[in-house]
């Protein structure tokens, strides 16, 4: 008998200590409130017959919605959800059917009541309640509204602001074990008291400390919120940790800094508290490479593949890696998808020139129409284009094509007077004057006194400061391909005249190449120091040094193809190196 009494007492205590409760309410969600819900918690797999959920409007302290729970049950974990279509599962109750935004944002209330929906037609006052009904659980909430005394008097407790942490779209009002409520991150269909790591990582950034031809360092920063709740250990696999701008152990928010990380090396920052929090954040390395200076020589001696995978070239518009290197030339293949790629340099004043060898491949029909077929140009540090070189419809019907120049327009200001043939290589030289805002074009010229055509003479005040040369491929009338080679950029006509007759720096000799000796010799026609930057096939800088004895140590480099960017007396060239 004693054992039976004990079991009966235990059952009675369990039955009275855990009642049906409003466990969580999320009334204000992103957009048009398509993720609203009310979560009820009770004994798992238990019928909810005889219960009704009633929503009360704080404007008149009367009901505006009621949902009968007859026929519904809690799930295997004791949860039952009234919510929008997007978040509910089988066995839940959709509110409103096929819609959203039913739950008002406050000051309002929701209550779980013993009774039926028929007891609460719209505008039923919260006090007094209809005869035979009683509130089992309820909560009064708002989103930055004043307290509603009538609702509080009927339901009890205090009024909870879903936006008290300024995160109403991602937080909800949740019941604590002691019967009070709190506002924190949504725990939909899960325990409100489940322990979580409260520290969150925000923006991650990396900035060069210096930009030189040698090995530079950069500073990494990691923003955080949710700090001050535990004691954290912060470590980094490179550089030095600095918590002067924010310590997650003591500050609610701030910035973790890592100083002195070598360029080209990613840094991993680890934040641990010995318990719930174990966070690894990788800051991607930056390459602190100085901008090229004029004159520049580019002969496209790269492996076949995307142009922008190689040193100095970057995408600034369109589909990344669509513009290709083919057999040591850049292929501007008009059509879809498109890409704009550029090579940047330090701006200069006055005249600026580029020279290229170009070959238009036969597209199967002569070029017709004028549909934005410019393919080479100068560019400022935004999206201002100048000196646009374009393929144009031939002067004589039936001929293949001609070329044109535009100072600013996407269509030609002037057309070359003679026509050209597919499959033949021509050398174009373009000048843009950054003071007078005018462009000029020569074809196969030996001197700047040879025949040329001028683009529009535009307002001097609108002249651009040029900092990049670009190649462009886009849709055109015939979607022809244009092979580009032997790019030279300079400040005089002579500097861009010819790939063979110009820069002495292009006469670098690299030997042995391929090499397996651990070093290469780099010779030039003059004795000035040579700065060598070495890039792997992915474009990552792996070595940077200045040599004066013509020998470059490559013993620490693995077998493969590398690109050498050689700079001497202000001029730059790129060569390929193979290590076996």
Coordinates of C-alpha atoms in Angstrom, one line a residue:
X1 CA 0.0 0.0 0.0
X2 CA 2.8 2.5 0.8
X3 CA 4.3 2.0 -2.6
X4 CA 0.9 2.6 -4.3
X5 CA 0.4 5.9 -2.4
X6 CA 3.8 7.1 -3.3
X7 CA 3.1 6.5 -7.0
X8 CA -0.2 8.3 -6.8
X9 CA 1.3 11.3 -5.1
X10 CA 4.1 11.5 -7.8
X11 CA 1.6 11.4 -10.6
X12 CA -0.5 14.2 -9.1
X13 CA 2.6 16.4 -8.6
X14 CA 3.6 15.8 -12.3
X15 CA 0.2 16.6 -13.6
X16 CA -0.1 19.9 -11.8
X17 CA 3.5 21.1 -12.3
X18 CA 3.5 21.1 -16.1
X19 CA 0.5 22.8 -17.7
X20 CA -0.3 24.0 -21.2
X21 CA 1.7 27.2 -21.9
X22 CA 2.3 29.8 -24.6
X23 CA 6.0 28.9 -25.1
X24 CA 7.0 31.4 -27.8
X25 CA 5.5 34.2 -29.9
X26 CA 7.0 35.8 -33.0
X27 CA 4.7 38.5 -34.2
X28 CA 7.0 40.7 -36.2
X29 CA 9.0 38.9 -39.0
X30 CA 10.8 40.2 -42.1
X31 CA 8.9 41.6 -45.1
X32 CA 5.1 40.9 -45.0
X33 CA 5.2 38.8 -41.9
X34 CA 5.3 35.4 -43.6
X35 CA 7.0 33.6 -40.7
X36 CA 4.8 34.5 -37.7
X37 CA 4.0 31.8 -35.2
X38 CA 2.7 31.0 -31.7
X39 CA 4.3 27.9 -30.1
X40 CA 2.4 25.9 -27.4
X41 CA 4.2 23.5 -25.1
X42 CA 2.6 20.7 -23.2
X43 CA 2.9 16.9 -22.6
X44 CA 4.1 15.2 -25.8
X45 CA 1.5 13.5 -28.0
X46 CA -1.4 15.0 -26.0
X47 CA -4.8 16.1 -27.3
X48 CA -5.6 19.8 -27.3
X49 CA -9.3 19.3 -27.3
X50 CA -11.2 21.9 -25.3
X51 CA -8.7 24.6 -25.8
X52 CA -8.7 27.8 -27.9
X53 CA -6.0 30.3 -28.8
X54 CA -7.4 33.9 -28.7
X55 CA -5.6 37.0 -30.0
X56 CA -6.5 40.3 -28.3
X57 CA -6.1 43.8 -29.8
X58 CA -4.6 46.4 -27.6
X59 CA -6.6 49.2 -29.3
X60 CA -9.9 48.0 -27.7
X61 CA -8.7 45.2 -25.4
X62 CA -11.0 42.8 -27.3
X63 CA -10.5 39.6 -29.4
X64 CA -9.7 39.9 -33.1
X65 CA -8.8 36.2 -33.9
X66 CA -9.6 32.9 -32.3
X67 CA -8.6 29.3 -33.3
X68 CA -10.2 26.2 -31.9
X69 CA -7.7 23.4 -31.1
X70 CA -10.2 20.5 -31.1
X71 CA -8.7 17.6 -33.1
X72 CA -5.1 18.8 -32.7
X73 CA -2.3 17.3 -30.5
X74 CA 1.2 18.2 -29.4
X75 CA 4.0 16.5 -31.2
X76 CA 6.5 13.9 -29.9
X77 CA 8.4 16.8 -28.2
X78 CA 5.4 18.5 -26.8
X79 CA 5.2 21.3 -29.3
X80 CA 2.2 22.6 -31.3
X81 CA 2.5 25.4 -33.8
X82 CA 0.0 28.0 -35.1
X83 CA 1.9 29.7 -37.9
X84 CA 2.1 30.9 -41.5
X85 CA 2.2 28.5 -44.4
X86 CA 5.9 28.7 -45.0
X87 CA 6.9 27.4 -41.6
X88 CA 4.3 24.9 -40.5
X89 CA 4.4 21.1 -40.8
X90 CA 1.8 18.4 -40.8
X91 CA -0.3 18.5 -37.6
X92 CA 0.2 22.3 -37.2
X93 CA -2.5 24.9 -37.6
X94 CA -2.2 27.4 -40.5
X95 CA -3.0 31.0 -39.6
X96 CA -4.5 32.7 -41.5
X97 CA -5.3 30.0 -44.1
X98 CA -3.4 30.8 -47.3
X99 CA -2.2 34.2 -46.0
X100 CA 0.2 36.0 -43.7
X101 CA 0.5 38.9 -41.3
X102 CA -2.5 37.8 -39.1
X103 CA -0.7 38.4 -35.8
X104 CA -0.7 42.0 -34.8
X105 CA 2.6 43.5 -33.6
X106 CA 1.4 45.2 -30.4
X107 CA 0.6 46.3 -27.9
X108 CA -1.4 43.1 -28.1
X109 CA -1.8 39.8 -26.4
X110 CA -2.3 36.1 -27.1
X111 CA -3.8 33.6 -24.6
X112 CA -4.4 29.9 -24.4
X113 CA -7.9 29.5 -22.9
X114 CA -10.1 26.6 -21.9
X115 CA -13.1 27.0 -24.1
X116 CA -14.1 27.1 -27.7
X117 CA -13.6 29.5 -30.6
X118 CA -17.4 30.1 -30.6
X119 CA -17.0 31.6 -27.1
X120 CA -14.8 34.4 -28.7
X121 CA -16.4 36.0 -31.7
X122 CA -14.5 39.1 -32.8
X123 CA -14.5 42.0 -30.3
X124 CA -15.1 39.8 -27.3
X125 CA -13.7 41.8 -24.3
X126 CA -10.8 40.3 -22.4
X127 CA -12.5 41.2 -19.2
X128 CA -14.8 39.8 -18.1
X129 CA -14.2 36.5 -19.9
X130 CA -17.2 34.5 -21.3
X131 CA -18.7 32.3 -18.7
X132 CA -17.1 28.9 -18.4
X133 CA -13.7 30.0 -19.9
X134 CA -10.4 30.7 -18.2
X135 CA -6.9 31.8 -19.2
X136 CA -4.4 29.0 -18.9
X137 CA -1.4 30.9 -20.3
X138 CA -0.8 34.2 -22.0
X139 CA 1.6 37.0 -22.8
X140 CA 1.3 40.7 -23.6
X141 CA 3.8 42.0 -26.1
X142 CA 4.7 45.0 -28.3
X143 CA 7.2 46.4 -30.7
X144 CA 8.2 49.6 -29.0
X145 CA 4.6 50.5 -27.8
X146 CA 3.4 51.7 -24.5
X147 CA 2.0 49.3 -21.9
X148 CA -1.6 48.1 -22.2
X149 CA -2.9 48.1 -18.6
X150 CA -6.2 46.3 -19.4
X151 CA -4.5 43.4 -21.1
X152 CA -1.9 43.2 -18.3
X153 CA -4.6 43.2 -15.7
X154 CA -6.3 40.3 -17.3
X155 CA -3.3 38.2 -18.2
X156 CA -0.8 39.2 -15.6
X157 CA 2.9 39.6 -15.7
X158 CA 4.7 42.4 -17.6
X159 CA 4.6 43.5 -21.2
X160 CA 7.5 42.3 -23.4
X161 CA 9.0 44.3 -26.3
X162 CA 10.0 42.0 -29.2
X163 CA 12.3 44.8 -30.4
X164 CA 14.0 45.5 -27.1
X165 CA 17.3 44.3 -28.7
X166 CA 16.6 46.1 -32.0
X167 CA 16.4 42.7 -33.6
X168 CA 12.6 42.1 -34.0
X169 CA 13.0 40.3 -37.3
X170 CA 15.2 37.7 -35.8
X171 CA 14.1 37.4 -32.2
X172 CA 10.9 36.4 -30.4
X173 CA 9.2 36.5 -27.0
X174 CA 10.0 33.2 -25.2
X175 CA 8.9 31.7 -22.0
X176 CA 11.5 30.9 -19.3
X177 CA 11.3 28.0 -16.9
X178 CA 10.1 30.3 -14.1
X179 CA 7.1 31.4 -16.1
X180 CA 8.5 34.8 -17.1
X181 CA 9.3 35.7 -20.7
X182 CA 12.4 37.0 -22.4
X183 CA 13.3 38.3 -25.9
X184 CA 16.1 36.4 -27.7
X185 CA 17.0 34.7 -30.9
X186 CA 14.1 32.5 -32.3
X187 CA 14.0 28.9 -31.1
X188 CA 11.2 27.6 -33.3
X189 CA 10.1 24.1 -32.3
X190 CA 13.0 23.8 -29.9
X191 CA 13.7 24.4 -26.2
X192 CA 13.9 28.0 -25.3
X193 CA 16.6 27.3 -22.8
X194 CA 18.9 25.4 -25.1
X195 CA 22.4 26.7 -24.6
X196 CA 24.0 28.4 -27.6
X197 CA 27.1 30.3 -28.2
X198 CA 26.0 34.0 -28.0
X199 CA 29.1 35.4 -29.7
X200 CA 28.6 36.2 -33.4
X201 CA 31.1 37.2 -36.1
X202 CA 30.4 40.1 -38.3
X203 CA 32.4 41.8 -41.1
X204 CA 35.9 40.5 -41.9
X205 CA 38.5 42.7 -43.6
X206 CA 42.1 42.9 -44.6
X207 CA 44.1 46.0 -45.4
X208 CA 47.8 46.3 -46.6
X209 CA 50.1 48.1 -44.1
X210 CA 52.4 49.1 -47.0
X211 CA 52.5 48.5 -50.7
X212 CA 56.0 48.0 -51.9
X213 CA 57.9 45.6 -54.3
X214 CA 59.1 43.7 -51.3
X215 CA 57.2 41.4 -48.8
X216 CA 54.6 43.6 -47.0
X217 CA 52.3 42.9 -44.1
X218 CA 48.6 43.4 -43.7
X219 CA 46.2 44.0 -40.9
X220 CA 43.1 41.7 -40.5
X221 CA 40.0 42.8 -38.6
X222 CA 37.0 40.8 -37.4
X223 CA 33.9 42.4 -36.0
X224 CA 31.9 40.7 -33.3
X225 CA 28.7 41.1 -31.3
X226 CA 27.2 39.1 -28.4
X227 CA 30.4 39.4 -26.3
X228 CA 30.7 40.0 -22.6
X229 CA 28.9 36.8 -21.8
X230 CA 31.9 34.4 -21.3
X231 CA 35.7 34.4 -21.0
X232 CA 37.3 33.8 -24.4
X233 CA 40.7 32.9 -25.6
X234 CA 41.6 34.5 -29.0
X235 CA 44.4 33.1 -31.0
X236 CA 45.7 33.4 -34.6
X237 CA 47.9 31.1 -36.7
X238 CA 49.8 34.1 -38.0
X239 CA 50.5 37.7 -36.9
X240 CA 49.7 39.2 -33.5
X241 CA 46.3 39.5 -31.8
X242 CA 45.3 43.0 -30.7
X243 CA 42.1 43.3 -28.6
X244 CA 42.4 47.1 -27.9
X245 CA 39.4 47.7 -30.3
X246 CA 37.3 45.0 -28.8
X247 CA 37.7 42.1 -26.3
X248 CA 34.9 39.5 -26.6
X249 CA 35.4 38.6 -23.0
X250 CA 34.5 42.1 -21.7
X251 CA 32.9 44.0 -24.6
X252 CA 29.4 43.4 -26.0
X253 CA 30.7 44.3 -29.5
X254 CA 33.9 45.4 -31.1
X255 CA 36.7 44.5 -33.5
X256 CA 39.4 41.9 -33.1
X257 CA 42.6 42.9 -34.9
X258 CA 45.5 40.8 -36.1
X259 CA 48.6 42.8 -36.9
X260 CA 51.7 42.0 -39.0
X261 CA 50.3 39.2 -41.2
X262 CA 52.5 38.6 -44.3
X263 CA 50.9 39.3 -47.6
X264 CA 49.7 36.3 -49.5
X265 CA 49.1 34.3 -46.3
X266 CA 45.6 33.6 -45.0
X267 CA 45.1 34.0 -41.3
X268 CA 42.8 31.8 -39.2
X269 CA 41.5 33.4 -35.9
X270 CA 40.2 31.0 -33.3
X271 CA 37.8 32.1 -30.5
X272 CA 37.1 29.6 -27.7
X273 CA 35.6 29.8 -24.2
X274 CA 36.2 26.1 -23.3
X275 CA 32.5 25.4 -23.6
X276 CA 29.9 26.3 -26.2
X277 CA 31.9 28.7 -28.3
X278 CA 34.6 27.3 -30.7
X279 CA 34.7 29.7 -33.7
X280 CA 37.3 29.6 -36.5
X281 CA 37.3 32.6 -38.9
X282 CA 39.5 32.7 -41.9
X283 CA 40.7 36.1 -43.2
X284 CA 41.7 35.8 -46.9
X285 CA 45.1 37.3 -47.6
X286 CA 45.6 40.4 -49.7
X287 CA 48.5 40.9 -52.1
X288 CA 50.1 44.3 -51.4
X289 CA 51.5 44.8 -54.9
X290 CA 52.3 48.3 -56.0
X291 CA 50.5 49.6 -59.1
X292 CA 52.3 49.3 -62.3
X293 CA 54.0 52.4 -63.7
X294 CA 54.3 53.4 -67.3
X295 CA 55.7 52.2 -69.7
X296 CA 54.1 48.8 -69.6
X297 CA 54.7 45.8 -71.8
X298 CA 52.3 42.8 -72.0
X299 CA 52.9 40.0 -74.5
X300 CA 50.3 37.6 -73.0
X301 CA 52.8 34.7 -72.7
X302 CA 50.5 32.8 -70.3
X303 CA 49.1 29.3 -70.3
X304 CA 45.7 28.9 -72.1
X305 CA 42.9 29.9 -69.7
X306 CA 41.2 32.9 -68.2
X307 CA 43.0 36.2 -68.7
X308 CA 42.2 37.4 -65.2
X309 CA 43.9 34.4 -63.7
X310 CA 47.2 36.0 -64.5
X311 CA 49.1 38.8 -62.7
X312 CA 47.9 42.4 -63.1
X313 CA 44.6 41.6 -64.8
X314 CA 41.3 41.8 -63.1
X315 CA 37.6 41.6 -64.0
X316 CA 35.5 44.8 -63.4
X317 CA 32.3 43.8 -65.2
X318 CA 30.5 40.8 -66.7
X319 CA 31.2 37.1 -66.3
X320 CA 34.5 36.4 -64.5
X321 CA 37.0 34.3 -66.5
X322 CA 35.1 34.4 -69.8
X323 CA 37.8 36.4 -71.6
X324 CA 40.5 33.8 -72.5
X325 CA 44.2 33.4 -73.3
X326 CA 44.7 31.3 -76.5
X327 CA 48.1 30.4 -77.7
X328 CA 49.8 33.4 -76.2
X329 CA 47.2 36.0 -77.2
X330 CA 44.2 37.5 -75.6
X331 CA 41.0 36.4 -77.4
X332 CA 38.2 39.0 -77.3
X333 CA 35.3 36.8 -78.4
X334 CA 32.2 38.9 -78.9
X335 CA 28.9 37.2 -77.9
X336 CA 27.4 36.0 -74.6
X337 CA 28.5 35.9 -71.9
X338 CA 30.5 39.0 -71.8
X339 CA 33.5 40.2 -69.7
X340 CA 35.4 43.4 -69.2
X341 CA 39.0 43.0 -67.9
X342 CA 41.6 45.6 -67.2
X343 CA 45.2 46.2 -66.2
X344 CA 45.7 49.1 -63.7
X345 CA 48.6 51.5 -63.5
X346 CA 49.7 54.7 -61.7
X347 CA 48.0 57.7 -63.5
X348 CA 50.1 60.2 -65.4
X349 CA 49.3 63.7 -66.8
X350 CA 48.8 64.7 -70.4
X351 CA 49.0 62.3 -73.3
X352 CA 48.7 58.5 -72.8
X353 CA 49.0 55.9 -75.5
X354 CA 48.3 52.2 -76.0
X355 CA 49.4 50.1 -78.9
X356 CA 48.2 46.6 -79.7
X357 CA 48.5 44.0 -82.5
X358 CA 45.0 42.8 -83.4
X359 CA 43.6 40.2 -85.7
X360 CA 39.9 39.9 -86.5
X361 CA 38.9 36.2 -87.0
X362 CA 36.6 35.4 -89.9
X363 CA 33.1 35.1 -88.4
X364 CA 31.7 33.8 -91.7
X365 CA 30.2 37.1 -92.8
X366 CA 31.3 40.7 -93.2
X367 CA 30.9 43.1 -90.3
X368 CA 27.6 45.0 -90.5
X369 CA 25.9 47.6 -88.5
X370 CA 27.3 49.6 -85.6
X371 CA 26.4 47.8 -82.4
X372 CA 28.9 48.7 -79.8
X373 CA 31.8 46.6 -81.1
X374 CA 34.6 48.5 -79.3
X375 CA 37.0 46.0 -77.8
X376 CA 40.0 48.1 -76.4
X377 CA 40.0 51.3 -74.4
X378 CA 41.3 53.4 -71.6
X379 CA 39.4 53.7 -68.4
X380 CA 39.3 55.8 -65.2
X381 CA 39.0 54.5 -61.7
X382 CA 35.2 54.2 -62.1
X383 CA 33.3 53.3 -65.3
X384 CA 34.4 56.2 -67.5
X385 CA 35.8 54.9 -70.9
X386 CA 38.0 56.9 -73.3
X387 CA 39.8 56.2 -76.5
X388 CA 37.5 53.4 -77.5
X389 CA 38.8 51.3 -80.4
X390 CA 36.1 49.5 -82.3
X391 CA 35.5 47.1 -85.2
X392 CA 33.2 48.8 -87.8
X393 CA 31.4 48.1 -91.0
X394 CA 33.6 48.4 -94.0
X395 CA 33.6 51.6 -96.2
X396 CA 33.0 49.5 -99.3
X397 CA 30.1 47.0 -99.3
X398 CA 31.4 43.4 -99.4
X399 CA 34.7 44.1 -97.7
X400 CA 35.4 42.6 -94.3
X401 CA 35.6 45.5 -91.9
X402 CA 37.3 48.7 -90.8
X403 CA 38.0 50.3 -87.5
X404 CA 36.9 53.4 -85.6
X405 CA 37.7 55.6 -82.7
X406 CA 35.6 57.3 -80.1
X407 CA 36.7 59.7 -77.4
X408 CA 33.8 58.9 -75.1
X409 CA 30.9 57.4 -77.1
X410 CA 30.2 53.7 -77.3
X411 CA 29.9 54.2 -81.1
X412 CA 32.5 55.5 -83.4
X413 CA 33.2 59.3 -83.7
X414 CA 35.4 58.6 -86.8
X415 CA 36.0 55.7 -89.2
X416 CA 39.3 54.7 -90.8
X417 CA 39.2 55.5 -94.5
X418 CA 40.3 52.2 -95.8
X419 CA 39.1 48.6 -95.2
X420 CA 40.8 45.6 -93.6
X421 CA 40.8 41.8 -94.0
X422 CA 39.9 39.0 -91.6
X423 CA 42.9 37.0 -90.5
X424 CA 45.4 39.8 -91.1
X425 CA 47.3 41.3 -88.1
X426 CA 47.4 45.1 -87.8
X427 CA 48.9 47.4 -85.2
X428 CA 46.6 50.1 -83.7
X429 CA 47.9 53.0 -81.7
X430 CA 45.5 55.1 -79.7
X431 CA 46.2 58.4 -77.9
X432 CA 44.0 60.0 -75.3
X433 CA 44.8 63.5 -74.1
X434 CA 43.7 63.9 -70.5
X435 CA 43.8 67.7 -70.7
X436 CA 42.0 68.4 -74.0
X437 CA 39.7 65.4 -73.9
X438 CA 40.3 64.1 -77.4
X439 CA 41.4 60.7 -78.8
X440 CA 43.4 59.8 -81.9
X441 CA 44.0 56.6 -83.8
X442 CA 46.8 55.3 -86.1
X443 CA 47.0 52.0 -88.0
X444 CA 50.3 50.5 -88.9
X445 CA 52.0 53.9 -88.5
X446 CA 55.8 54.4 -88.2
X447 CA 55.5 57.9 -86.9
X448 CA 52.9 60.1 -85.2
X449 CA 53.1 62.3 -88.3
X450 CA 51.5 59.5 -90.3
X451 CA 47.8 59.4 -91.2
X452 CA 45.5 59.4 -88.2
X453 CA 41.9 60.0 -87.4
X454 CA 40.5 62.0 -84.4
X455 CA 37.6 61.2 -82.1
X456 CA 35.3 63.9 -80.9
X457 CA 36.9 67.0 -79.3
X458 CA 34.9 67.1 -76.0
X459 CA 34.7 69.6 -73.2
X460 CA 38.1 69.9 -71.5
X461 CA 36.4 70.1 -68.1
X462 CA 35.1 66.5 -68.6
X463 CA 38.5 65.0 -69.4
X464 CA 39.2 61.8 -67.5
X465 CA 42.3 60.8 -65.5
X466 CA 43.2 57.4 -66.9
X467 CA 44.3 54.6 -64.6
X468 CA 43.5 51.4 -66.5
X469 CA 43.6 49.8 -70.0
X470 CA 40.7 47.5 -70.7
X471 CA 39.6 44.8 -73.1
X472 CA 35.8 44.2 -73.7
X473 CA 33.8 41.4 -75.2
X474 CA 30.0 41.7 -75.7
X475 CA 27.3 41.0 -78.2
X476 CA 28.0 42.4 -81.7
X477 CA 26.5 42.0 -85.1
X478 CA 28.6 39.0 -86.1
X479 CA 30.0 38.1 -82.7
X480 CA 33.5 38.0 -84.2
X481 CA 36.7 37.1 -82.3
X482 CA 39.6 39.5 -82.0
X483 CA 43.0 38.3 -81.1
X484 CA 45.1 40.9 -79.2
X485 CA 48.8 40.8 -78.6
X486 CA 51.9 42.8 -77.8
X487 CA 50.2 45.5 -75.7
X488 CA 52.3 48.5 -74.9
X489 CA 51.1 51.4 -72.8
X490 CA 53.2 54.6 -72.5
X491 CA 53.3 58.4 -72.6
X492 CA 54.8 58.8 -76.0
X493 CA 54.1 57.5 -79.5
X494 CA 57.5 55.9 -79.6
X495 CA 57.0 53.9 -76.5
X496 CA 54.0 52.0 -78.0
X497 CA 55.2 51.9 -81.6
X498 CA 56.3 48.3 -81.9
X499 CA 56.6 45.1 -79.9
X500 CA 59.9 44.5 -81.6
X501 CA 61.5 47.9 -81.7
X502 CA 60.5 49.3 -78.3
X503 CA 61.3 48.6 -74.7
X504 CA 64.8 47.3 -74.1
X505 CA 63.2 45.6 -71.1
X506 CA 61.5 43.3 -73.5
X507 CA 64.9 41.9 -74.3
X508 CA 65.2 40.1 -71.0
X509 CA 66.9 36.7 -71.3
X510 CA 65.9 34.0 -68.8
X511 CA 68.0 30.9 -68.7
X512 CA 68.0 28.0 -68.1
X513 CA 64.2 27.9 -68.8
X514 CA 62.9 25.3 -68.0
X515 CA 65.2 24.8 -65.0
X516 CA 65.8 22.2 -62.4
X517 CA 69.0 23.8 -60.9
X518 CA 67.3 25.9 -58.2
X519 CA 68.1 29.2 -59.8
X520 CA 67.7 31.1 -63.1
X521 CA 69.8 33.9 -64.6
X522 CA 68.0 37.0 -65.8
X523 CA 69.9 39.3 -68.1
X524 CA 69.1 42.6 -69.7
X525 CA 70.8 45.1 -72.0
X526 CA 71.4 47.5 -69.1
X527 CA 72.9 47.0 -65.6
X528 CA 70.1 48.4 -63.5
X529 CA 68.6 46.4 -60.6
X530 CA 65.7 44.2 -61.6
X531 CA 62.7 43.6 -59.3
X532 CA 61.2 40.2 -59.8
X533 CA 57.7 39.2 -58.6
X534 CA 56.9 35.5 -59.0
X535 CA 53.3 34.2 -59.3
X536 CA 52.0 30.7 -59.4
X537 CA 49.6 29.5 -62.1
X538 CA 46.7 30.6 -59.8
X539 CA 47.9 34.2 -59.7
X540 CA 49.2 34.1 -56.1
X541 CA 52.5 35.9 -55.5
X542 CA 55.0 33.4 -54.1
X543 CA 58.2 35.4 -54.3
X544 CA 59.2 39.1 -54.6
X545 CA 62.8 40.4 -54.5
X546 CA 65.3 42.7 -56.2
X547 CA 68.3 41.2 -57.8
X548 CA 71.5 42.9 -58.8
X549 CA 73.7 39.8 -59.7
X550 CA 71.2 38.5 -62.4
X551 CA 70.5 35.4 -60.4
X552 CA 67.1 34.5 -58.9
X553 CA 66.9 31.7 -56.3
X554 CA 63.9 29.5 -57.1
X555 CA 65.0 26.5 -55.0
X556 CA 62.0 26.8 -52.7
X557 CA 59.5 26.6 -55.6
X558 CA 57.7 23.4 -56.5
X559 CA 57.7 22.0 -60.1
X560 CA 55.3 23.8 -62.3
X561 CA 54.6 26.9 -64.4
X562 CA 55.3 30.4 -63.0
X563 CA 55.0 33.9 -64.2
X564 CA 57.7 36.5 -63.6
X565 CA 56.8 40.2 -63.5
X566 CA 60.1 42.0 -64.2
X567 CA 60.5 45.7 -63.5
X568 CA 63.6 47.7 -64.4
X569 CA 63.9 51.5 -64.6
X570 CA 60.2 52.0 -64.3
X571 CA 59.2 49.6 -67.1
X572 CA 57.5 46.3 -66.6
X573 CA 57.3 43.0 -68.6
X574 CA 56.0 39.5 -67.8
X575 CA 57.7 36.3 -68.7
X576 CA 56.9 32.6 -68.2
X577 CA 59.2 30.3 -66.2
X578 CA 59.0 26.5 -66.0
X579 CA 60.5 24.6 -63.0
X580 CA 61.0 20.9 -63.4

